[in-house]
Structures are given as structure tokens and as C-alpha cells.
XYZ file of C-alpha atoms in Angstrom:
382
model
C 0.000 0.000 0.000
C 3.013 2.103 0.565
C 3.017 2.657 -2.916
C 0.353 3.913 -3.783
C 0.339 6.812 -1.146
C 1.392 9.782 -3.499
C -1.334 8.821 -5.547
C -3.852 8.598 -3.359
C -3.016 11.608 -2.327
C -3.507 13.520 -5.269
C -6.580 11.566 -5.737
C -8.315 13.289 -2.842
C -6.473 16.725 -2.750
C -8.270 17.064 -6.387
C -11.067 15.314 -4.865
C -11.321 18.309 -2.172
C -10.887 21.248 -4.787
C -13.453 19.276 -6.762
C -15.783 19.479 -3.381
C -15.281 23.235 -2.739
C -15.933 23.842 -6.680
C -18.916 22.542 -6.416
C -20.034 24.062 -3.189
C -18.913 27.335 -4.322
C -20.077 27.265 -7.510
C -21.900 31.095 -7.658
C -18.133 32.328 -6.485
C -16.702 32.254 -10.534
C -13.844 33.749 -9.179
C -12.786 31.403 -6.787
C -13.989 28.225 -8.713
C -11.701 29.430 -11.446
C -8.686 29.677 -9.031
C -9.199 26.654 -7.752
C -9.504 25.086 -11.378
C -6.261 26.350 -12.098
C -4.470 25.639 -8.722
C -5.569 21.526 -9.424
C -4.241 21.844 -12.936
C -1.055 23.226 -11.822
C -0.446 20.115 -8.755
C -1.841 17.639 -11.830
C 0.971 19.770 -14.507
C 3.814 19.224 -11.657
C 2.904 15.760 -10.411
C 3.200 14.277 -13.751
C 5.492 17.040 -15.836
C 8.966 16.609 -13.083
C 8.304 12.775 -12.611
C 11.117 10.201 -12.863
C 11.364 6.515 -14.482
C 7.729 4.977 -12.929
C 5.906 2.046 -14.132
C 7.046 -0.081 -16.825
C 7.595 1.808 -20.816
C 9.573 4.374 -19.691
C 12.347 1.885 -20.382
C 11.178 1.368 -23.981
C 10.727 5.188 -24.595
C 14.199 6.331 -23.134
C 15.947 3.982 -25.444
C 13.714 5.553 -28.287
C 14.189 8.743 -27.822
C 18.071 8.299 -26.828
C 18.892 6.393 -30.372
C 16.261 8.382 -32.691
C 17.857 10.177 -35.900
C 16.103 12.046 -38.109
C 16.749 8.907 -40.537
C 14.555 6.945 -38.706
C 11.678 9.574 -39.463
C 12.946 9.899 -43.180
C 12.894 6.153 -43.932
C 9.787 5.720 -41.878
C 7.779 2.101 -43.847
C 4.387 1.696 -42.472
C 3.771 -1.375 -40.629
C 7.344 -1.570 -39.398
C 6.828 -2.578 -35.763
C 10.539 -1.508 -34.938
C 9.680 2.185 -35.520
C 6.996 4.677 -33.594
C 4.226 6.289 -35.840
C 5.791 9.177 -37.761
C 4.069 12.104 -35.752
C 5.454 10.907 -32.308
C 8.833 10.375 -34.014
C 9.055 14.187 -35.209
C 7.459 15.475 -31.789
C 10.624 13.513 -30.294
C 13.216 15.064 -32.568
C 12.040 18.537 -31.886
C 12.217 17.860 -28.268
C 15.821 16.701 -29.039
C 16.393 19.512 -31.127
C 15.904 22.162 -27.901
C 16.824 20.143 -25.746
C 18.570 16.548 -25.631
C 17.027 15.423 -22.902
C 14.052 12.457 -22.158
C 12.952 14.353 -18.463
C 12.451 17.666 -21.172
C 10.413 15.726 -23.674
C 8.233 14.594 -20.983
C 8.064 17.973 -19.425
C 6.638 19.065 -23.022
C 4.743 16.077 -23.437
C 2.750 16.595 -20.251
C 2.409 20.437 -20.942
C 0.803 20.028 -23.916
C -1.405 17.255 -22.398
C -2.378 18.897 -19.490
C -3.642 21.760 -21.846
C -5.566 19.439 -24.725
C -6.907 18.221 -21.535
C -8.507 21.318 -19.602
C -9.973 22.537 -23.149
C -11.667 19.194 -23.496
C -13.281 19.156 -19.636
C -13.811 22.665 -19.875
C -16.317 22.029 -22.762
C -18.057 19.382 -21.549
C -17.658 18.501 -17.926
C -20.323 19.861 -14.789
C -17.472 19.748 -12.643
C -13.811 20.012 -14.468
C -11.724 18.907 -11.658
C -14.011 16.209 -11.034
C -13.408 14.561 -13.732
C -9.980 15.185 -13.895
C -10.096 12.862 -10.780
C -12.425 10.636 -12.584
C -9.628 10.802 -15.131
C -6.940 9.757 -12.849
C -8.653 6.571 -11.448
C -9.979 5.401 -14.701
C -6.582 4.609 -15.897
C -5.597 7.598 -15.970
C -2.182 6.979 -13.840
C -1.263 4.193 -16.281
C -1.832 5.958 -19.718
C 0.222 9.569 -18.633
C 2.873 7.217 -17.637
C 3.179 4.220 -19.663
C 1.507 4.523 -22.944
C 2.734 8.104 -23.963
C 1.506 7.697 -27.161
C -1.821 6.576 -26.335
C -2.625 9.581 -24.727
C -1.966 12.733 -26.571
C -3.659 10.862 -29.453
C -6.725 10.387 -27.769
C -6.639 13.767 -26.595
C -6.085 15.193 -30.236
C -9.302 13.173 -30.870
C -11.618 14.530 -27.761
C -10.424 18.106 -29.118
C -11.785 17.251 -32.478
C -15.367 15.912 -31.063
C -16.995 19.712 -31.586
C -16.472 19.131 -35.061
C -19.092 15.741 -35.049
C -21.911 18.010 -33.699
C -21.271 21.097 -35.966
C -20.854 18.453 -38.880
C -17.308 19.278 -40.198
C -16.296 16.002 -41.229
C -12.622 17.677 -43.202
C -11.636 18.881 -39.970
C -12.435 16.064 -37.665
C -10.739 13.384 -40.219
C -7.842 15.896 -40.605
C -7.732 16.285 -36.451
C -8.189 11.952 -36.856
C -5.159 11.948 -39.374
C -2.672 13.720 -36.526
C -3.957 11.413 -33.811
C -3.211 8.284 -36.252
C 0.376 9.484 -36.527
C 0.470 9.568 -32.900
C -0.145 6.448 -32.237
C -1.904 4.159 -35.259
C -4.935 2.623 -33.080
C -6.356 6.298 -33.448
C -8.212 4.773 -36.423
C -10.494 3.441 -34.616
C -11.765 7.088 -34.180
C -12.425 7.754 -37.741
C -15.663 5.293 -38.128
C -17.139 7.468 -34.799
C -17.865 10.706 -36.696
C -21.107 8.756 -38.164
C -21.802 6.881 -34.730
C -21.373 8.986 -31.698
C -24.024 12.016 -32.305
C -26.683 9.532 -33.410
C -29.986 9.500 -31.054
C -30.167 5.224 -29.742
C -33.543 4.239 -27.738
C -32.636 3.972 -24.327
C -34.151 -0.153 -24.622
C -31.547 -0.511 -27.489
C -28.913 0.512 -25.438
C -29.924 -1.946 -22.412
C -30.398 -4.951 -24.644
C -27.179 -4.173 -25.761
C -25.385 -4.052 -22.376
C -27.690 -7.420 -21.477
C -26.062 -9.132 -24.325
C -22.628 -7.962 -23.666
C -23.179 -9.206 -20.562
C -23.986 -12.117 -21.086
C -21.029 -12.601 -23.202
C -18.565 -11.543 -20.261
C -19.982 -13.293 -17.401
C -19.983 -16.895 -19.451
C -16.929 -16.502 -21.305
C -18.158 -16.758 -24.981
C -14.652 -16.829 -27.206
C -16.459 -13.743 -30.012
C -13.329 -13.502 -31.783
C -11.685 -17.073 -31.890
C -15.387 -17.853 -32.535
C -15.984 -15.760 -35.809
C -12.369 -16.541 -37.371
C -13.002 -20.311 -36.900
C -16.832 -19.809 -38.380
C -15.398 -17.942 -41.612
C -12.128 -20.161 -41.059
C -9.643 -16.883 -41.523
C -6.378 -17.809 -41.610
C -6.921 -21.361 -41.818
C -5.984 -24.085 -39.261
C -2.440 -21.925 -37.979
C -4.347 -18.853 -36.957
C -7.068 -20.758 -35.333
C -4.176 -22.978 -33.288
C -2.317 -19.420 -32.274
C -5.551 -17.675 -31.019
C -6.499 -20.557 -29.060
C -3.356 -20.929 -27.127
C -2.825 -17.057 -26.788
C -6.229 -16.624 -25.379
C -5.468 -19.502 -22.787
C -2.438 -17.275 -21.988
C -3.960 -14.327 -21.615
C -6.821 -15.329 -20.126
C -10.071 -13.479 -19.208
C -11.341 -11.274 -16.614
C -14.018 -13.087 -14.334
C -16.478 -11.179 -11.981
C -15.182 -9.227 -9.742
C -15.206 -4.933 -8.264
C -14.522 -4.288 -11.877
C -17.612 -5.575 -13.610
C -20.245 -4.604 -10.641
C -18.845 -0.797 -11.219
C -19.109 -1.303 -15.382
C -22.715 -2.897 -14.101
C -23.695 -0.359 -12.097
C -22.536 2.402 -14.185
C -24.486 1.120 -17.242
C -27.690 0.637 -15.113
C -27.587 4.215 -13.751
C -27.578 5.493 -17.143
C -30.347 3.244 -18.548
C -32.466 4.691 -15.471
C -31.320 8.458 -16.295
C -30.818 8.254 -20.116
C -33.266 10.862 -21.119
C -32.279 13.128 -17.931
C -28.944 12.665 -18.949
C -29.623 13.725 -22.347
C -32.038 16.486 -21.190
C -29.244 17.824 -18.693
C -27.007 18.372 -22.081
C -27.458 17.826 -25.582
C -23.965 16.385 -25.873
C -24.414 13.735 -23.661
C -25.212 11.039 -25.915
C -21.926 11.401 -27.376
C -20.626 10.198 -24.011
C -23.498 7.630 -23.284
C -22.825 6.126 -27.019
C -19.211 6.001 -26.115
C -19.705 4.161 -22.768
C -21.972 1.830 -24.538
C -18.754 1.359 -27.201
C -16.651 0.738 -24.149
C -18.827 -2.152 -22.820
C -19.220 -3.796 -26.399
C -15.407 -3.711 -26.693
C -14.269 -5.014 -22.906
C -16.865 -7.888 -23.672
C -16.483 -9.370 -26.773
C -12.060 -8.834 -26.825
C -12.868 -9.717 -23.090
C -10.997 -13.608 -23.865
C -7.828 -11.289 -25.016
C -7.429 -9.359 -21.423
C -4.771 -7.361 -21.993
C -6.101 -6.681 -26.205
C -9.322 -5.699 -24.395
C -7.665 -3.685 -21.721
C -6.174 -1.592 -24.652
C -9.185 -0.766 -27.172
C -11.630 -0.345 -24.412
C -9.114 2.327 -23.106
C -9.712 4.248 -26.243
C -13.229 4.979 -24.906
C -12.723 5.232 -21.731
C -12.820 8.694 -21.490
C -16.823 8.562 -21.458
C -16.174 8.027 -17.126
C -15.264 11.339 -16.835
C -18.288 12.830 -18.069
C -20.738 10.825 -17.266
C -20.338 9.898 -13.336
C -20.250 13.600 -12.975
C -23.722 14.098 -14.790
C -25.339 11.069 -13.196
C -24.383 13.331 -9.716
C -26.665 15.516 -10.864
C -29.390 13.054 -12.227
C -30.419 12.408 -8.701
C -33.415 14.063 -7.057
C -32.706 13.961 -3.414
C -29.902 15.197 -1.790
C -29.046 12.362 0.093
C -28.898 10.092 -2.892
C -26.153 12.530 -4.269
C -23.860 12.428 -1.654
C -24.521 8.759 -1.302
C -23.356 8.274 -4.896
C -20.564 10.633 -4.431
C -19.515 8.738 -1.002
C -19.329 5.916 -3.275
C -17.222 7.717 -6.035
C -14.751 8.449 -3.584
C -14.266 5.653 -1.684
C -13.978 3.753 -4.657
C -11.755 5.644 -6.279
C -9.271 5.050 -3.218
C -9.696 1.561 -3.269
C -9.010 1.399 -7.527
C -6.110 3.835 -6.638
C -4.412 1.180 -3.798
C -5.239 -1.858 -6.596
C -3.650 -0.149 -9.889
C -0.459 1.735 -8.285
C 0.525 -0.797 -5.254
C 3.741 -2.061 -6.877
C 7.293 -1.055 -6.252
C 7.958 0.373 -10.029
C 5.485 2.477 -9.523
C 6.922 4.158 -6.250
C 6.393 8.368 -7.229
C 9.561 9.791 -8.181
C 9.881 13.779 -8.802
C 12.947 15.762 -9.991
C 11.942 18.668 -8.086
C 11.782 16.772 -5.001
C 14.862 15.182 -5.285
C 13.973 11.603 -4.812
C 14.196 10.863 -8.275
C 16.530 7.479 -9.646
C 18.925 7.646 -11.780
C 18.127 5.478 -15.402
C 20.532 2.588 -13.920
C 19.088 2.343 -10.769
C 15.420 1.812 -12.191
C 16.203 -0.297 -14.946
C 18.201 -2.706 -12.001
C 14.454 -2.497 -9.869
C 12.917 -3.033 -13.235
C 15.418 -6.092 -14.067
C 15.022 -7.068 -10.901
C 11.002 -6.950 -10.532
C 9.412 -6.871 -14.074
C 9.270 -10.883 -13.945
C 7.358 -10.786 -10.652
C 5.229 -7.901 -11.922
């Protein structure tokens, strides 16, 4: 648990600013300075950190070795070379300043900014969600998949441009994101799906179904490429001993919150929609992040991954449904239970010695051979 105490710590210090925000919310003013007092702990927390978790390793030796060759002879599909945008973003760190604590400075600069534009369009309560943010692996995308992030925050910058219907700029925004990191793709189908109107029964029967596939285990991918026999007899052999690797995820704190979450919004889906237009864009997004954790639920860590891409619909919605409820007491039940379990998530995703909080400005930070000896030393037991 010792571990995890920085983080927790963050957790409710943005939880508290979130509180007073809320309570204060005729005081502009002081709402505003408090908005930009948690943006500025989030900007330093994350912008000054050392070598946590585990792909720092992978992009220090990156960003160390990368010429501009490597961006000039650039071949799509080669799996030994970054996406070309993240490659250039690299080289004009380099170019300022050779140094992989500056490019993560920058990195998390222009993060924390894509960021605060995105909540401050379409959150109730910004620094809410930005704690949402955090628990919904939040902690685990800022620090180990750096490219996963400031692509899908190029993307939730570019969702404006679905409800004013200007598809040149969102596929342009879609093209940078791609370049970022290539599973931004994915985002390019959504500019015809996410702003469409789905019956509130449509979406339940589809979170029954997807249910259904979770809790009994029901192999949809191995399934379909066997039934249209893709790949033939090798592919079906590799899939079936990769997803007894992998493994799936069974019931557990997990699934009742995903459970809970979707049956709150099936009870409030016209409130929430009522509350603000927009909201469906979020609801259809959740509802994309069940159908995705189910059915590439036999592939844990696959599913982990694309259901990440939509996972930003949390930080919306569990602020709105705060406001869906009538009484008072229900609200700050449903809060009570936001913030406990967001502790508890917290303690289960950080409690592991790479993870111990590092900060240059604090002085505690390792040096790159003294993490990569806990990492040698650890990543096996991890």
C-alpha cells in the first residue's frame, strides 16, 4: 500500500478542490482559481516525474537512439519504428533540448492543456473529472503509454467538429492522432456513430447481451475466425493458445462498477440527455466501451487496450449522473461511493514497487541505472 500513497493523495487533494468547486459554484472567481491551482499540482505531479511504471524503459531507449533517418525512412507497418508524428514530436524535443525528463516535461504540458480545453467544454465539474480521469486509468496511460494519450486527446479536441458536422476537420484532427499512435483509427468510423440518437431499450439490450457474453466466457473472436475459417488451421491454433495465456477477466469490483454504471444510465438516459445535448456522445461512447471489454474480453490485456480508447466517457458521465439524482441524500450517497472507490481502484492499480512516485523537483528521483536494475530485478514478478 506504501506505494500507492502519493497517488492517493492527489486523488483526494483534487477530490477536495473538486468538493469546494462545487459548493462554491456562484463564487466564478474562486472556482476558477481553484480550477487552475488543481491543474497546476496535476501539470507538476506528472510534468517533473522520474522513471515509474514499466515503458519508460522502452521510450528512453527511443528517444536516446532516434535520428532524423529513422523519421525519413519511416515504412508503415514496421513494428521496430513509432508512428511518424510521435517520431518528429521527439526530434524537436531533441532539437531544444537533448534530454528524455524535457520531452516529458513538453509532453505533459501540452497534455495537461488538450486536456482542460476538453473538460472545460463538456464537464459539470472540471476537476471532477480530472479525478475521474486519474482513477480510470488515468495513472497508467500519462505514464506508460505516452503515445496513447496525446492521441486520444487530439481526438476529444476534435469531437466539436461531429456536432457542428465538419467532417474535413475532424478526419484531418483523426489523421494527426493516427500518426500519434496508429490505433487512433479506430476514431475515424465514430464521426457517423457517436451524435446519433439510440432508444434507451436498445442501449440496455445491448449491455444485457454484452453481458452475457462476459460473465460466461463466450470466445467472439476465436469464434468468428473459426466460423469464416480466416487464416486457416495456424491462426485458429495461435488464437487458441494465446487466449489460454492471456486469459479473461471473471467477476469481480470491476464488472459490478461497469454494471452499475451502465444501469444508472439506462435509469437516467433521457435526464442525462435532457441535462445536455452532448451527452449522448458520451453515453454512445460508454456503450462502445462495454461492447469492446466484452467481446475482446478472452484477449485481457487486447481488451484492456481498445476499451481504453473509450474510456474517457467516465469522466463525463459519473459527474452528470451526480446531478441526475433528485434527493440530496442520494447525491452524496453516490458521491460517497465515487470516492471511496476511487481510493480503493487507486491502492489496486499503483501498489507495486515500479510504480513508487519519483519527482525531480523533489529530489527523490533514480537515476536510469538504478530503475532499470528495480525493473530487471522486478518486471518478472510484476
Amino acid at each position: 500500500m506504501i506505494y500507492s500513497i502519493p497517488y492517493v493523495t492527489l486523488i483526494i487533494f483534487l477530490g477536495t478542490l473538486a468538493y469546494l468547486t462545487e459548493k462554491k459554484q456562484e463564487d466564478k472567481e474562486f472556482c476558477t482559481k481553484l480550477i487552475y491551482l488543481g491543474f497546476g499540482v496535476f501539470f507538476v505531479f506528472f510534468a517533473f516525474r522520474g522513471y515509474i511504471f514499466h515503458d519508460w524503459r522502452n521510450y528512453f531507449n527511443e528517444f536516446e537512439n532516434l535520428k532524423f533517418y529513422n523519421l525519413v525512412n519511416y515504412e508503415f507497418g514496421d513494428i521496430k519504428s513509432h508512428e511518424p508524428g510521435w517520431m518528429l514530436f521527439n526530434l524537436i524535443c531533441k532539437a531544444i533540448l537533448d534530454d528524455y525528463h524535457f520531452m516529458i516535461f513538453v509532453l505533459t504540458l501540452i497534455e495537461t492543456l488538450l486536456l482542460y480545453n476538453f473538460l472545460k467544454k463538456y464537464s459539470s465539474n472540471i476537476l471532477l473529472s480530472l479525478t475521474i480521469m486519474l482513477v480510470f486509468e488515468g495513472f497508467v496511460i500519462i505514464c506508460n503509454l505516452l503515445r496513447n494519450l496525446p492521441a486520444m486527446l487530439v481526438f476529444l479536441n476534435i469531437i466539436p467538429y461531429i456536432s457542428k458536422k465538419r467532417p474535413i476537420k475532424y478526419f484531418l484532427g483523426c489523421i494527426i492522432a493516427i500518426s500519434i499512435h496508429f490505433s487512433s483509427i479506430i476514431f475515424i468510423p465514430l464521426y457517423f456513430i457517436l451524435n446519433r440518437n439510440t432508444n434507451k431499450y436498445i442501449y440496455i439490450s445491448v449491455v444485457a447481451i454484452c453481458n452475457v457474453i462476459f460473465v460466461i466466457h463466450v470466445p467472439m473472436v476465436t469464434g468468428l475466425i473459426k466460423l469464416l475459417h480466416i487464416g486457416g488451421d495456424f491462426l485458429e491454433t495461435k488464437l487458441d493458445v494465446y487466449s489460454e495465456i492471456a486469459g479473461s477477466r471473471g467477476i469481480g469490483l470491476g464488472y459490478v462498477e461497469r454494471l452499475l454504471t451502465s444501469v444508472l444510465i439506462f435509469c437516467y438516459y433521457d435526464k442525462l440527455k435532457k441535462l445536455k445535448e452532448y451527452n449522448k456522445i458520451f453515453i454512445n461512447t460508454f456503450l462502445l466501451y462495454i461492447i469492446t471489454f466484452s467481446i475482446l474480453n478472452e484477449f485481457d490485456e487486447i481488451a484492456k487496450r481498445f476499451s481504453t480508447l473509450f474510456i474517457y466517457a467516465y469522466w463525463i458521465i459519473w459527474p452528470e449522473l451526480i446531478k441526475c439524482f433528485y434527493y440530496k441524500n442520494n447525491k452524496n450517497l453516490f458521491a460517497s461511493f465515487l470516492g471511496i472507490y476511487c481510493i480503493i481502484k487507486i491502492i489496486a492499480t499503483v501498489n507495486f514497487p515500479l510504480a513508487e512516485y519519483q519527482n525531480i523537483l523533489l529530489g527523490n528521483d533514480k537515476s536510469y541505472q538504478e530503475q532499470k536494475y528495480l525493473f530487471d530485478k522486478t518486471i518478472d514478478v510484476k
